[in-house]
PDB file of C-alpha atoms in Angstrom:
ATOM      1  CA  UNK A 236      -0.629  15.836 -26.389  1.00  0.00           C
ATOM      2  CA  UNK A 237      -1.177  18.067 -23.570  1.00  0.00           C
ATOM      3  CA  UNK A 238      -1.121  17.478 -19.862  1.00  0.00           C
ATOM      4  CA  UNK A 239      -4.622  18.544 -19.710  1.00  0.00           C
ATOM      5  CA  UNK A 240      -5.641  15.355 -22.234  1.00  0.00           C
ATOM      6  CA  UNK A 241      -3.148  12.696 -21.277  1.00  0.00           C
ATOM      7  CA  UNK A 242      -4.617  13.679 -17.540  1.00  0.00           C
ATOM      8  CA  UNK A 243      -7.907  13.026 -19.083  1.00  0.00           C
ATOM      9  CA  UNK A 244      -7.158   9.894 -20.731  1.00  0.00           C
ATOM     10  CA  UNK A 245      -5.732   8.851 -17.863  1.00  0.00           C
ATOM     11  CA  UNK A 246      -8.174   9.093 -15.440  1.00  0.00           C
ATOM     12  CA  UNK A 247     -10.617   7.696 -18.200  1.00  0.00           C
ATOM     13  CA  UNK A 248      -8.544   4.567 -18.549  1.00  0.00           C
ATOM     14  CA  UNK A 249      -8.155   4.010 -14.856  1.00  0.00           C
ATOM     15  CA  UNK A 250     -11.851   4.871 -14.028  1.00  0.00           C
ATOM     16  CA  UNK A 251     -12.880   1.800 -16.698  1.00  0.00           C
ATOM     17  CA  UNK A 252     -10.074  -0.262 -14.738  1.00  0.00           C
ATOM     18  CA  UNK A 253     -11.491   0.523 -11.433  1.00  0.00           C
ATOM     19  CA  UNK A 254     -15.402  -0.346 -12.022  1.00  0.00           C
ATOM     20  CA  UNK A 255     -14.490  -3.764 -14.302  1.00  0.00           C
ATOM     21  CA  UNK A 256     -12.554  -4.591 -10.257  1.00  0.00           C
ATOM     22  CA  UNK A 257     -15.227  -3.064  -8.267  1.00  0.00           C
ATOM     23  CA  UNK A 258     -18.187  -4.824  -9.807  1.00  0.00           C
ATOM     24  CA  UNK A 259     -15.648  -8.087 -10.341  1.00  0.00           C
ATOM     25  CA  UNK A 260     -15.124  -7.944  -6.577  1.00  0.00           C
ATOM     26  CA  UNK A 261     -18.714  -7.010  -5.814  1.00  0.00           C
ATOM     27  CA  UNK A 262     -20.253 -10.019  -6.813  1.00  0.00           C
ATOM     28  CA  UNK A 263     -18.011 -12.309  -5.873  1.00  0.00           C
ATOM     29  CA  UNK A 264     -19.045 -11.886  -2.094  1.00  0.00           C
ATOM     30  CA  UNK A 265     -20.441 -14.995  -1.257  1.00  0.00           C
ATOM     31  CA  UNK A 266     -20.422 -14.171   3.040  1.00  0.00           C
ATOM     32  CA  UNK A 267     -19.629 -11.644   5.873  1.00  0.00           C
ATOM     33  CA  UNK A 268     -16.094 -10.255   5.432  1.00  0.00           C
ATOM     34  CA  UNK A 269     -13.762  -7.279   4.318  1.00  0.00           C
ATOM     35  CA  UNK A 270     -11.993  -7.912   1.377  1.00  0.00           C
ATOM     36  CA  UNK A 271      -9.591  -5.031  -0.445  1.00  0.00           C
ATOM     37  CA  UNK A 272      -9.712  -4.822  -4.675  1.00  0.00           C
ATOM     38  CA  UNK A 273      -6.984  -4.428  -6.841  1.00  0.00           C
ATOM     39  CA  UNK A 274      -7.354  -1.259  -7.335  1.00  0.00           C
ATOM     40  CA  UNK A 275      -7.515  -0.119  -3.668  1.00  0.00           C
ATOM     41  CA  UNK A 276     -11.093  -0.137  -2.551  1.00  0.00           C
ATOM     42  CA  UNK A 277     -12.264  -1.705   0.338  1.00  0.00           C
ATOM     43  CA  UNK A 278     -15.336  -3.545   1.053  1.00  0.00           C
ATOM     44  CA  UNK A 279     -16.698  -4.670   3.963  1.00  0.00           C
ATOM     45  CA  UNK A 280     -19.657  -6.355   4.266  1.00  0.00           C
ATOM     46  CA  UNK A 281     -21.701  -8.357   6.922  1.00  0.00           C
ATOM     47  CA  UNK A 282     -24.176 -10.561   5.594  1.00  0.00           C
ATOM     48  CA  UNK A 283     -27.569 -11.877   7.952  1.00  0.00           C
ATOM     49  CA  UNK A 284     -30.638 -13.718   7.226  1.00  0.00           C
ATOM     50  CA  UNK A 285     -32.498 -10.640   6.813  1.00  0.00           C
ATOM     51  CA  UNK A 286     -30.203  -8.530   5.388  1.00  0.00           C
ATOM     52  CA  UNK A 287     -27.185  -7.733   3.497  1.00  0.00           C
ATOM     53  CA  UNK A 288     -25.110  -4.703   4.366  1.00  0.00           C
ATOM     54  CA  UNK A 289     -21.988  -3.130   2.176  1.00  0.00           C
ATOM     55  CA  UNK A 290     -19.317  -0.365   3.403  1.00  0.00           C
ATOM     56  CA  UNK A 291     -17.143   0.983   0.882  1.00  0.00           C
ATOM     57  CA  UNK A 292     -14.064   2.760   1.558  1.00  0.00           C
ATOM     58  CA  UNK A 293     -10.727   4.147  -0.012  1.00  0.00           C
ATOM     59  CA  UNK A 294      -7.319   2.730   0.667  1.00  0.00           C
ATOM     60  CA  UNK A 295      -3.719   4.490  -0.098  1.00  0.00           C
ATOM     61  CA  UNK A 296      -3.459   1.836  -2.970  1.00  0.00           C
ATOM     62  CA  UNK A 297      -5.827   3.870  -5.212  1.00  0.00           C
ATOM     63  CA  UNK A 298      -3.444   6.270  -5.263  1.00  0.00           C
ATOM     64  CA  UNK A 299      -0.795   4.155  -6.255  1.00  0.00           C
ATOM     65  CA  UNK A 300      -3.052   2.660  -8.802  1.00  0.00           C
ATOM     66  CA  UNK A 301      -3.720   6.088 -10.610  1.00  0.00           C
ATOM     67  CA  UNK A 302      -0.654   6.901 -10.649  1.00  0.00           C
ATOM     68  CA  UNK A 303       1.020   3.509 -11.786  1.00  0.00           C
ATOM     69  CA  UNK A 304      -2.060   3.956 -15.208  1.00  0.00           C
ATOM     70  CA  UNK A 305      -0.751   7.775 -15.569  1.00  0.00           C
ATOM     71  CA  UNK A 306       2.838   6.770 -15.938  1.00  0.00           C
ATOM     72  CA  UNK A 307       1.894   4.262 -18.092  1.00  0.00           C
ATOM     73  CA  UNK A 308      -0.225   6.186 -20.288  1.00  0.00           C
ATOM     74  CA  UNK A 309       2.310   8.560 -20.339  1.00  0.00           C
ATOM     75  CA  UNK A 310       5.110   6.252 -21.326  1.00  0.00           C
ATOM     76  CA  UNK A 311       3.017   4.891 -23.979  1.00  0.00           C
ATOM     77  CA  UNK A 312       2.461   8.226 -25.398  1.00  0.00           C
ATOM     78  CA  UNK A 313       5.888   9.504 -25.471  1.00  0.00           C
ATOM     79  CA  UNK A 314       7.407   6.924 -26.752  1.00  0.00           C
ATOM     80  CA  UNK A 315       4.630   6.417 -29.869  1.00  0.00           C
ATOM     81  CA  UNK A 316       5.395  10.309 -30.596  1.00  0.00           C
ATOM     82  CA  UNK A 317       9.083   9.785 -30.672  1.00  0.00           C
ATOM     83  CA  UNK A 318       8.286   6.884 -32.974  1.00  0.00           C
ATOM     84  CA  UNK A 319       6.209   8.999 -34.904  1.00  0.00           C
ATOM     85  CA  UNK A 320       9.072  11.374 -35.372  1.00  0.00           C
ATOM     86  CA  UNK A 321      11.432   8.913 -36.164  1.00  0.00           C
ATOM     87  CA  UNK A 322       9.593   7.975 -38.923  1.00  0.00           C
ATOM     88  CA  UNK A 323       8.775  11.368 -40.254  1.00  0.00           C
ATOM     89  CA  UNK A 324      12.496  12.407 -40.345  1.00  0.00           C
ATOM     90  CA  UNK A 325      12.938   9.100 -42.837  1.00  0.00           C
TER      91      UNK A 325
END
């Protein structure tokens, strides 16, 4: 696989990760607050009779969490190639 595609995958995999937390996290606000996800996004939100307002922002953990999912993916990979090779050579 090249970089290009396990980057791709990647970011696939952790973009599906990210919005099952975001709208997880979205709906469980029940009042006014600031709460950070798992995967390092922040919301903030102040909630009145007459309205409800929501402010989004990025943390250094979304970083982290991209690149904890690309060393994983790319962990996974190599080691079902070498597998794979292993079992060719027998």
């Amino acid at each position: 696989m090249k970089i290009a595609k396990l980057l791709t995958t990647s970011f696939i995999i952790w973009l599906i990760l990210f919005l099952i937390d975001y709208l997880y996290e979205l709906f469980q606000i029940s009042e006014s607050g600031e709460r950070v996800t798992l995967m390092g996004l922040k919301i903030e939100s102040h909630i009145t009779k007459d309205e409800i307002n929501t402010y989004f922002s990025l943390t250094p953990k979304l970083l982290l969490s991209f690149i904890i999912v690309l060393l994983s993916v790319s962990i996974i990979y190599f080691l079902a190639s070498k597998l794979n090779k292993d079992k060719k050579i027998e």
